[in-house]
Short mmCIF file of C-alpha atoms in Angstrom, two decimals:
data_model
loop_
_atom_site.label_atom_id
_atom_site.label_comp_id
_atom_site.label_asym_id
_atom_site.label_seq_id
_atom_site.Cartn_x
_atom_site.Cartn_y
_atom_site.Cartn_z
CA MET A 4 59.87 -6.46 7.18
CA ALA A 5 61.01 -10.04 7.44
CA VAL A 6 64.54 -10.72 6.44
CA GLU A 7 65.00 -13.96 4.53
CA VAL A 8 68.06 -15.92 5.47
CA MET A 9 69.27 -18.56 3.10
CA THR A 10 70.52 -21.53 4.99
CA LEU A 11 72.89 -24.10 3.54
CA GLU A 12 70.03 -26.58 3.08
CA VAL A 13 67.98 -24.11 1.09
CA ALA A 14 70.94 -23.24 -1.14
CA GLU A 15 71.64 -26.92 -1.84
CA ALA A 16 68.01 -27.64 -2.61
CA SER A 17 67.69 -24.74 -5.07
CA ALA A 18 70.95 -25.70 -6.79
CA LYS A 19 69.50 -29.19 -7.34
CA GLY A 20 66.34 -27.66 -8.66
CA LEU A 21 68.24 -25.52 -11.15
CA VAL A 22 70.16 -28.56 -12.36
CA ALA A 23 66.89 -30.38 -12.91
CA ILE A 24 65.51 -27.41 -14.89
CA GLY A 25 68.69 -27.32 -16.98
CA ALA A 26 68.42 -31.04 -17.70
CA GLY A 27 64.80 -30.63 -18.66
CA LEU A 28 65.60 -27.76 -21.00
CA ALA A 29 68.42 -29.71 -22.62
CA VAL A 30 66.18 -32.65 -23.48
CA GLY A 31 63.11 -30.54 -24.28
CA MET A 32 64.73 -28.06 -26.61
CA ALA A 33 66.84 -30.70 -28.34
CA GLY A 34 63.62 -32.66 -28.81
CA LEU A 35 61.93 -29.68 -30.44
CA ALA A 36 64.91 -29.12 -32.74
CA THR A 37 64.79 -32.77 -33.76
CA ALA A 38 61.10 -32.49 -34.45
CA ILE A 39 61.64 -29.50 -36.73
CA ALA A 40 64.39 -31.32 -38.64
CA GLN A 41 62.37 -34.52 -38.94
CA TYR A 42 59.32 -32.61 -40.09
CA GLY A 43 60.92 -31.60 -43.37
CA ILE A 44 62.79 -34.83 -43.96
CA GLY A 45 59.81 -36.98 -43.02
CA THR A 46 57.48 -35.16 -45.40
CA ALA A 47 59.91 -35.48 -48.27
CA ALA A 48 60.48 -39.14 -47.32
CA VAL A 49 56.77 -39.90 -47.50
CA GLY A 50 56.59 -38.14 -50.86
CA ALA A 51 59.51 -40.08 -52.25
CA THR A 52 58.15 -43.39 -50.92
CA ALA A 53 54.78 -42.69 -52.53
CA GLU A 54 56.55 -42.61 -55.89
CA ASN A 55 59.00 -45.42 -55.32
CA LYS A 56 58.35 -47.98 -52.58
CA ASP A 57 61.80 -49.53 -52.83
CA ILE A 58 63.48 -46.61 -51.12
CA PHE A 59 61.47 -46.87 -47.92
CA GLY A 60 64.40 -48.36 -45.97
CA LEU A 61 66.77 -45.67 -47.13
CA VAL A 62 64.48 -42.73 -46.36
CA LEU A 63 63.68 -44.23 -42.96
CA VAL A 64 67.37 -44.02 -42.08
CA LEU A 65 67.51 -40.43 -43.32
CA THR A 66 64.47 -39.52 -41.24
CA VAL A 67 66.05 -40.98 -38.12
CA ILE A 68 69.37 -39.12 -38.48
CA PRO A 69 68.17 -35.92 -36.68
CA GLU A 70 67.45 -38.19 -33.73
CA THR A 71 71.14 -37.66 -32.85
CA ILE A 72 70.32 -34.10 -31.80
CA VAL A 73 67.97 -35.25 -29.07
CA ILE A 74 70.48 -37.89 -27.98
CA PHE A 75 73.04 -35.11 -27.44
CA GLY A 76 70.47 -33.31 -25.31
CA LEU A 77 69.79 -36.50 -23.35
CA VAL A 78 73.51 -37.08 -22.73
CA VAL A 79 73.93 -33.51 -21.45
CA ALA A 80 70.89 -33.97 -19.20
CA LEU A 81 72.24 -37.23 -17.78
CA LEU A 82 75.65 -35.66 -17.18
CA LEU A 83 73.95 -32.84 -15.31
CA LEU A 84 71.84 -35.16 -13.17
CA PHE A 85 74.42 -37.79 -12.26
CA MET B 8 41.70 -16.94 -51.20
CA THR B 9 41.47 -16.63 -47.43
CA SER B 10 40.49 -20.26 -47.05
CA ILE B 11 43.52 -21.27 -49.11
CA SER B 12 45.99 -19.31 -47.00
CA ALA B 13 44.28 -20.45 -43.82
CA ALA B 14 44.62 -24.08 -44.86
CA GLY B 15 48.23 -23.41 -45.77
CA SER B 16 49.12 -21.93 -42.40
CA ALA B 17 47.29 -24.63 -40.43
CA THR B 18 49.39 -27.42 -41.95
CA GLY B 19 52.63 -25.53 -42.52
CA PRO B 20 54.87 -26.25 -45.47
CA ALA B 21 54.52 -30.07 -45.22
CA PRO B 22 52.12 -30.55 -48.19
CA TYR B 23 54.36 -28.40 -50.36
CA ILE B 24 57.49 -30.36 -49.48
CA TYR B 25 55.58 -33.59 -50.09
CA VAL B 26 54.32 -32.68 -53.53
CA THR B 27 57.55 -31.12 -54.80
CA THR B 28 59.50 -34.20 -53.72
CA ARG B 29 57.07 -36.39 -55.63
CA MET B 30 57.53 -34.23 -58.71
CA ARG B 31 61.29 -34.51 -58.48
CA VAL B 32 61.10 -38.29 -58.19
CA ARG B 33 58.76 -38.41 -61.19
CA LYS B 34 61.08 -36.17 -63.16
CA SER B 35 63.94 -38.58 -62.52
CA LYS B 36 61.85 -41.37 -64.05
CA LEU B 37 61.43 -39.60 -67.41
CA LEU B 38 63.23 -41.08 -70.38
CA PRO B 39 66.85 -39.94 -70.60
CA ARG B 40 68.43 -38.59 -73.78
CA GLU B 41 70.32 -41.85 -74.41
CA GLU B 42 67.07 -43.78 -74.48
CA TYR B 43 65.75 -41.56 -77.30
CA LEU B 44 68.97 -42.01 -79.24
CA ARG B 45 68.62 -45.77 -78.82
CA MET B 46 64.99 -45.64 -79.93
CA LEU B 47 65.96 -43.78 -83.09
CA ASN B 48 67.52 -46.98 -84.35
CA MET B 49 64.54 -49.18 -83.53
CA SER B 50 61.46 -50.14 -85.49
CA LEU B 51 57.94 -49.01 -84.53
CA PRO B 52 56.91 -52.31 -82.85
CA GLU B 53 60.11 -52.24 -80.80
CA ILE B 54 59.41 -48.66 -79.70
CA THR B 55 55.84 -49.60 -78.76
CA ARG B 56 57.19 -52.48 -76.68
CA ILE B 57 59.62 -50.20 -74.84
CA ILE B 58 56.83 -47.73 -74.13
CA GLU B 59 54.70 -50.58 -72.81
CA GLU B 60 57.45 -51.38 -70.34
CA THR B 61 57.53 -47.85 -68.91
CA GLN B 62 54.87 -45.74 -67.16
CA TYR B 63 52.55 -46.01 -70.14
CA LYS B 64 51.75 -49.69 -69.54
CA ALA B 65 48.32 -49.18 -67.98
CA GLU B 66 47.08 -47.04 -70.87
CA VAL B 67 48.49 -49.30 -73.56
CA ASP B 68 46.83 -52.33 -71.93
CA GLU B 69 43.55 -50.52 -71.51
CA LEU B 70 43.39 -49.23 -75.08
CA SER B 71 44.87 -52.16 -76.97
CA PRO B 72 41.46 -53.78 -77.69
CA SER B 73 40.20 -50.66 -79.49
CA PHE B 74 43.34 -49.31 -81.19
CA SER B 75 46.44 -50.72 -82.81
CA GLY B 76 49.80 -49.61 -84.18
CA ILE B 77 50.51 -45.92 -84.28
CA ASP B 78 46.97 -44.94 -83.18
CA LEU B 79 47.30 -47.04 -80.06
CA MET B 80 50.52 -45.33 -79.19
CA GLU B 81 49.20 -41.81 -79.78
CA VAL B 82 46.02 -42.29 -77.81
CA ALA B 83 47.85 -44.08 -74.99
CA LEU B 84 50.36 -41.24 -74.75
CA SER B 85 47.75 -38.50 -74.59
CA TRP B 86 45.59 -40.45 -72.11
CA ASN B 87 48.60 -40.93 -69.92
CA LEU B 88 49.45 -37.22 -70.09
CA ALA B 89 45.91 -36.17 -69.18
CA LYS B 90 45.75 -38.68 -66.33
CA GLU B 91 49.10 -37.56 -65.01
CA TYR B 92 48.08 -33.89 -65.02
CA GLN B 93 44.79 -34.59 -63.27
CA LYS B 94 46.54 -36.72 -60.68
CA ILE B 95 49.06 -33.98 -59.96
CA LEU B 96 46.27 -31.45 -59.63
CA GLU B 97 44.68 -33.78 -57.07
CA ILE B 98 47.73 -34.02 -54.83
CA THR B 99 48.80 -30.38 -55.09
CA PRO B 100 47.88 -28.35 -52.01
CA GLY B 101 46.56 -24.83 -51.36
CA ARG B 102 48.00 -21.95 -53.28
CA LEU B 103 50.10 -24.14 -55.56
CA LYS B 104 46.89 -25.71 -56.77
CA MET B 105 45.51 -22.31 -57.63
CA PHE B 106 48.61 -21.46 -59.67
CA LEU B 107 48.56 -24.86 -61.32
CA GLN B 108 44.91 -24.63 -62.29
CA THR B 109 45.52 -21.28 -63.92
CA TYR B 110 48.56 -22.62 -65.73
CA LEU B 111 46.78 -25.72 -67.03
CA ARG B 112 44.11 -23.61 -68.69
CA SER B 113 46.31 -23.54 -71.79
CA TRP B 114 45.01 -27.07 -72.41
CA ASP B 115 41.47 -25.73 -72.46
CA ILE B 116 42.48 -23.33 -75.22
CA GLN B 117 44.09 -26.15 -77.15
CA ASN B 118 41.10 -28.46 -76.75
CA VAL B 119 38.42 -25.89 -77.54
CA LEU B 120 40.30 -24.73 -80.64
CA ALA B 121 40.71 -28.33 -81.78
CA ILE B 122 36.96 -28.87 -81.42
CA LEU B 123 36.10 -25.60 -83.20
CA ARG B 124 38.53 -26.27 -86.04
CA GLY B 125 37.38 -29.85 -86.39
CA LYS B 126 33.70 -28.93 -86.34
CA SER B 127 34.08 -26.14 -88.89
CA GLN B 128 35.88 -28.54 -91.22
CA GLY B 129 33.23 -31.18 -90.73
CA MET B 130 35.50 -33.79 -89.18
CA ARG B 131 34.13 -36.89 -87.46
CA THR B 132 33.60 -36.55 -83.72
CA GLY B 133 35.70 -39.64 -83.01
CA LYS B 134 38.62 -38.22 -84.96
CA ILE B 135 38.53 -34.93 -83.05
CA LYS B 136 38.25 -36.78 -79.76
CA GLU B 137 41.49 -38.63 -80.42
CA ILE B 138 43.53 -35.45 -80.28
CA LEU B 139 41.93 -33.92 -77.19
CA ILE B 140 43.93 -33.95 -73.99
CA PRO B 141 41.62 -33.19 -71.06
CA ALA B 142 44.33 -31.83 -68.78
CA GLY B 143 42.82 -28.43 -68.08
CA SER B 144 39.71 -27.27 -66.24
CA LEU B 145 37.39 -28.64 -68.95
CA ASP B 146 37.25 -32.33 -68.09
CA ARG B 147 36.46 -35.28 -70.30
CA ILE B 148 32.71 -35.02 -69.67
CA THR B 149 32.54 -31.33 -70.58
CA LEU B 150 34.60 -31.95 -73.71
CA ASP B 151 32.32 -34.84 -74.70
CA ARG B 152 29.36 -32.51 -74.30
CA LEU B 153 31.04 -29.93 -76.55
CA LEU B 154 31.85 -32.64 -79.08
CA ALA B 155 28.22 -33.71 -79.19
CA GLU B 156 27.16 -30.26 -80.43
CA ASP B 157 26.58 -30.29 -84.16
CA SER B 158 27.99 -26.91 -85.26
CA PRO B 159 30.81 -24.57 -84.16
CA GLU B 160 28.21 -21.92 -83.20
CA ARG B 161 26.56 -24.37 -80.80
CA VAL B 162 29.98 -25.21 -79.32
CA VAL B 163 30.61 -21.53 -78.63
CA GLU B 164 27.18 -21.22 -77.03
CA ALA B 165 27.81 -24.23 -74.85
CA LEU B 166 30.97 -22.58 -73.54
CA LYS B 167 28.96 -19.80 -71.92
CA GLY B 168 30.09 -19.30 -68.36
CA GLU B 169 33.59 -20.64 -68.96
CA ARG B 170 36.57 -18.36 -68.57
CA LEU B 171 37.40 -18.55 -72.27
CA PHE B 172 33.93 -17.46 -73.35
CA PRO B 173 34.30 -13.63 -73.56
CA VAL B 174 37.30 -13.83 -75.93
CA ILE B 175 35.79 -16.63 -78.02
CA GLU B 176 32.49 -14.77 -78.31
CA ARG B 177 34.30 -11.63 -79.44
CA GLU B 178 36.56 -13.31 -81.97
CA PHE B 179 34.34 -16.09 -83.29
CA PRO B 180 32.35 -14.22 -86.00
CA ALA B 181 35.53 -12.88 -87.66
CA ALA B 182 37.24 -16.27 -87.37
CA GLN B 183 34.35 -18.06 -88.98
CA GLU B 184 34.13 -15.55 -91.78
CA SER B 185 37.82 -15.79 -92.64
CA GLY B 186 37.93 -19.54 -91.99
CA SER B 187 41.06 -19.14 -89.86
CA PHE B 188 41.18 -19.41 -86.10
CA ALA B 189 44.75 -18.09 -85.85
CA ARG B 190 43.76 -14.63 -84.61
CA MET B 191 41.38 -16.12 -82.07
CA GLU B 192 44.15 -18.40 -80.88
CA ASN B 193 46.50 -15.42 -80.41
CA GLU B 194 43.87 -13.51 -78.48
CA LEU B 195 43.09 -16.50 -76.27
CA TYR B 196 46.74 -16.98 -75.39
CA LYS B 197 47.14 -13.27 -74.69
CA ALA B 198 44.20 -13.36 -72.29
CA TYR B 199 45.63 -16.54 -70.75
CA TYR B 200 49.04 -14.99 -70.06
CA ALA B 201 47.45 -11.77 -68.74
CA ASP B 202 45.47 -14.00 -66.37
CA LEU B 203 48.59 -15.87 -65.27
CA ILE B 204 50.44 -12.65 -64.52
CA GLU B 205 47.49 -11.35 -62.55
CA THR B 206 47.33 -14.56 -60.50
CA ALA B 207 51.06 -14.46 -59.84
CA ARG B 208 50.88 -10.83 -58.77
CA ALA B 209 47.83 -11.33 -56.55
CA GLY B 210 50.07 -11.22 -53.50
CA VAL B 211 49.78 -14.89 -52.64
CA LYS B 212 53.02 -16.29 -51.23
CA GLY B 213 55.09 -18.08 -53.86
CA GLY B 214 53.90 -15.81 -56.66
CA ARG B 215 57.35 -14.35 -57.27
CA ALA B 216 58.89 -17.56 -58.61
CA PHE B 217 55.78 -18.19 -60.68
CA LEU B 218 55.96 -14.71 -62.18
CA GLU B 219 59.64 -15.13 -63.00
CA TYR B 220 58.85 -18.28 -64.91
CA ILE B 221 55.81 -16.86 -66.74
CA ARG B 222 57.85 -13.90 -67.96
CA LEU B 223 60.49 -16.30 -69.24
CA GLU B 224 57.87 -18.36 -71.02
CA ILE B 225 56.34 -15.25 -72.63
CA ASP B 226 59.74 -13.99 -73.77
CA ILE B 227 60.78 -17.32 -75.28
CA CYS B 228 57.38 -17.68 -76.93
CA ASN B 229 57.69 -14.16 -78.40
CA LEU B 230 61.23 -14.78 -79.60
CA GLN B 231 60.09 -17.99 -81.29
CA ALA B 232 57.38 -15.96 -83.03
CA ALA B 233 59.97 -13.34 -84.03
CA PHE B 234 62.17 -16.02 -85.62
CA ARG B 235 59.16 -17.41 -87.41
CA LEU B 236 58.15 -13.97 -88.71
CA ARG B 237 61.64 -13.47 -90.13
CA GLN B 238 60.97 -16.29 -92.58
CA GLY B 239 58.71 -14.16 -94.76
CA PRO B 240 57.55 -10.59 -95.30
CA LEU B 241 56.38 -8.96 -92.07
CA PRO B 242 52.56 -8.88 -91.86
CA GLU B 243 50.90 -5.58 -90.97
CA ASP B 244 49.40 -6.87 -87.76
CA ALA B 245 52.73 -8.31 -86.54
CA ARG B 246 52.48 -6.44 -83.26
CA ASP B 247 49.28 -8.30 -82.39
CA MET B 248 51.10 -11.60 -82.60
CA PHE B 249 53.30 -10.87 -79.60
CA ILE B 250 52.22 -11.40 -76.02
CA GLU B 251 52.42 -8.56 -73.51
CA GLY B 252 54.01 -9.02 -70.12
CA GLY B 253 57.50 -10.25 -70.94
CA GLU B 254 60.73 -8.35 -70.47
CA VAL B 255 61.14 -7.74 -74.21
CA LYS B 256 58.33 -5.44 -75.31
CA PRO B 257 56.20 -6.21 -78.42
CA ASP B 258 57.29 -3.02 -80.28
CA GLU B 259 60.91 -4.01 -79.83
CA LEU B 260 60.10 -7.51 -81.11
CA VAL B 261 58.42 -6.15 -84.24
CA ARG B 262 61.52 -4.06 -84.96
CA LEU B 263 63.79 -7.07 -84.41
CA SER B 264 61.72 -9.32 -86.68
CA ALA B 265 61.88 -6.72 -89.44
CA ALA B 266 65.68 -6.34 -89.25
CA GLU B 267 67.67 -7.80 -92.12
CA GLN B 268 70.32 -9.50 -90.00
CA PRO B 269 69.56 -11.65 -86.96
CA ASP B 270 72.37 -9.99 -84.92
CA GLU B 271 70.12 -7.79 -82.82
CA LEU B 272 67.72 -10.64 -82.18
CA ILE B 273 70.61 -12.78 -80.97
CA GLU B 274 71.80 -9.93 -78.78
CA THR B 275 68.37 -9.55 -77.20
CA LEU B 276 68.28 -13.27 -76.60
CA GLN B 277 71.72 -13.13 -74.99
CA GLN B 278 70.66 -10.33 -72.72
CA ARG B 279 67.53 -12.15 -71.71
CA VAL B 280 68.88 -15.61 -70.95
CA GLY B 281 72.62 -15.05 -70.54
CA ILE B 282 75.37 -15.78 -73.03
CA ASP B 283 76.44 -19.10 -71.49
CA ALA B 284 72.98 -20.60 -71.83
CA LEU B 285 72.90 -20.13 -75.58
CA GLY B 286 75.75 -22.50 -76.50
CA GLY B 287 75.56 -23.63 -80.10
CA LEU B 288 72.30 -21.83 -80.77
CA VAL B 289 74.00 -18.68 -82.11
CA ASP B 290 75.83 -20.68 -84.79
CA GLN B 291 72.58 -22.40 -85.66
CA ILE B 292 70.81 -19.08 -86.16
CA ARG B 293 73.64 -17.58 -88.18
CA GLY B 294 73.98 -20.76 -90.21
CA ASP B 295 70.35 -20.48 -91.29
CA ALA B 296 69.26 -23.66 -89.56
CA PRO B 297 65.67 -24.73 -90.30
CA ILE B 298 63.11 -22.89 -88.17
CA HIS B 299 61.98 -26.02 -86.30
CA GLU B 300 65.53 -26.58 -85.08
CA ILE B 301 65.79 -23.02 -83.77
CA GLU B 302 62.41 -23.40 -82.11
CA ASN B 303 63.44 -26.65 -80.49
CA ALA B 304 66.67 -25.09 -79.30
CA LEU B 305 64.70 -22.23 -77.73
CA THR B 306 62.35 -24.70 -76.07
CA ARG B 307 65.34 -26.58 -74.64
CA LEU B 308 66.67 -23.26 -73.41
CA ARG B 309 63.37 -22.53 -71.70
CA LEU B 310 63.32 -25.94 -70.02
CA ASP B 311 66.88 -25.53 -68.78
CA LYS B 312 66.17 -22.07 -67.43
CA MET B 313 63.05 -23.44 -65.80
CA THR B 314 65.05 -26.14 -64.04
CA ARG B 315 67.38 -23.45 -62.75
CA ILE B 316 64.53 -21.38 -61.37
CA SER B 317 63.10 -24.51 -59.74
CA LYS B 318 66.44 -25.24 -58.10
CA ARG B 319 66.56 -21.76 -56.64
CA ASN B 320 62.96 -22.02 -55.43
CA VAL B 321 62.82 -25.62 -54.30
CA ILE B 322 59.38 -25.60 -52.70
CA SER B 323 57.58 -23.63 -55.40
CA ILE B 324 55.18 -24.04 -58.26
CA VAL B 325 58.10 -23.97 -60.71
CA THR B 326 59.30 -27.38 -59.49
CA ILE B 327 55.90 -28.82 -60.41
CA LEU B 328 55.76 -26.97 -63.72
CA ASP B 329 59.27 -28.16 -64.54
CA TYR B 330 58.08 -31.75 -64.33
CA LEU B 331 54.82 -31.06 -66.18
CA GLU B 332 56.58 -29.40 -69.11
CA ARG B 333 59.22 -32.11 -69.35
CA LYS B 334 56.54 -34.74 -69.28
CA ARG B 335 54.69 -32.91 -72.05
CA PHE B 336 57.80 -32.89 -74.19
CA GLU B 337 58.45 -36.57 -73.46
CA VAL B 338 55.02 -37.36 -74.86
CA MET B 339 55.60 -35.06 -77.82
CA ASN B 340 59.00 -36.62 -78.50
CA LEU B 341 57.63 -40.15 -78.39
CA ARG B 342 54.83 -39.16 -80.71
CA ALA B 343 57.26 -37.50 -83.14
CA LEU B 344 59.45 -40.59 -82.97
CA ALA B 345 56.57 -42.94 -83.70
CA ARG B 346 55.17 -40.79 -86.50
CA GLY B 347 58.62 -40.38 -88.04
CA LYS B 348 59.29 -44.11 -87.89
CA GLU B 349 55.95 -44.85 -89.47
CA SER B 350 56.75 -42.53 -92.37
CA ASN B 351 60.21 -44.13 -92.72
CA LEU B 352 62.09 -40.90 -92.12
CA PRO B 353 65.85 -41.16 -91.55
CA ALA B 354 66.97 -41.10 -87.91
CA GLU B 355 68.79 -37.74 -88.20
CA ARG B 356 65.68 -36.08 -89.55
CA ILE B 357 63.55 -37.39 -86.68
CA GLN B 358 66.20 -36.37 -84.17
CA SER B 359 66.04 -32.75 -85.35
CA TYR B 360 62.38 -32.68 -84.30
CA LEU B 361 62.97 -34.02 -80.80
CA VAL B 362 63.35 -31.78 -77.77
CA ILE B 363 66.09 -33.72 -75.96
#
């Protein structure tokens, strides 16, 4: 039976890999959460705009607000990577 | 049914959110109470002008070559209502559409009865056509076909295959003999509500809110009938006039309508809708207010309760129905206003007929 020995290089490389996975998860999951939030708001925004075109600008802003969630995820990812 | 739920799950709740938002925006565009109060002090041409400036513009423009004055306003209002209902039916998705179609069948009853009554009294086709509102499953073309028939019997025959047909076929001979369609109307509405309850209970998602509202509508409708029955001696077939399916049972309602004092009726009403909701209605009932005022107050109560249900179930059929009913009463109010103004009634008198 071969005994695996973890050298310093291997440990460093896997730590980097785990950081990269963490960063990916942070952006990916925050992105999904944003999508879910924007789904509801966007649908309602389209409905409201269909009835009253003047409020397009306002509902656009409302639709974009959940975008902050994914920005938080991005910031965490960047902090992890650099 | 399976195709409906499959379509629903493939797209998620998006179409439902979309359509209920549109209904809420439309509801916010309805005329506010203050506007009616302002209109009460205006003359008929001024009221027509205001209506022309609101959502009714397209219809008024379209119909102005063929009608004028009060007729123009009435026809424009009912055209607008029918168009609005058809449009909403078009944009409503999946299971909500199924509920809505069932609910809008009450217009079929109204239209068919108008045709039958008109035909049996020998009215002109054009005159009957003016009061039809093709908002249900019988569209303008079908109604025109029914109107073209020359006798009530032929109209009934032409209805073969429609959902209303079994009840109409059963009740028509007696109705024609007595010359009154009231019993037939009761039976049609009973079948309609039984149908609605069945649809709501069919196990389709969203049925619970719909059922809650239908039971409220049945109860308020029955209570209105009970108040009306109190006005005179109780007829023998009073039980037949109440609709099954509400929380207050028909036998109970017959007993309440027969009682000398309205106390028990008020108590039942309080139990059903909650004491806070009643407000000044109790004093009105005790003070022997005219029946149309009590009826209007009950209708207002129903609309308020409906709004509450729709706020608890935001993405549900009740939100759509809330708008549809309020729109219907807007049209009815405007019509009452115009008719009242034309007959030179005092403003207070007209106001007592408005549901605002």
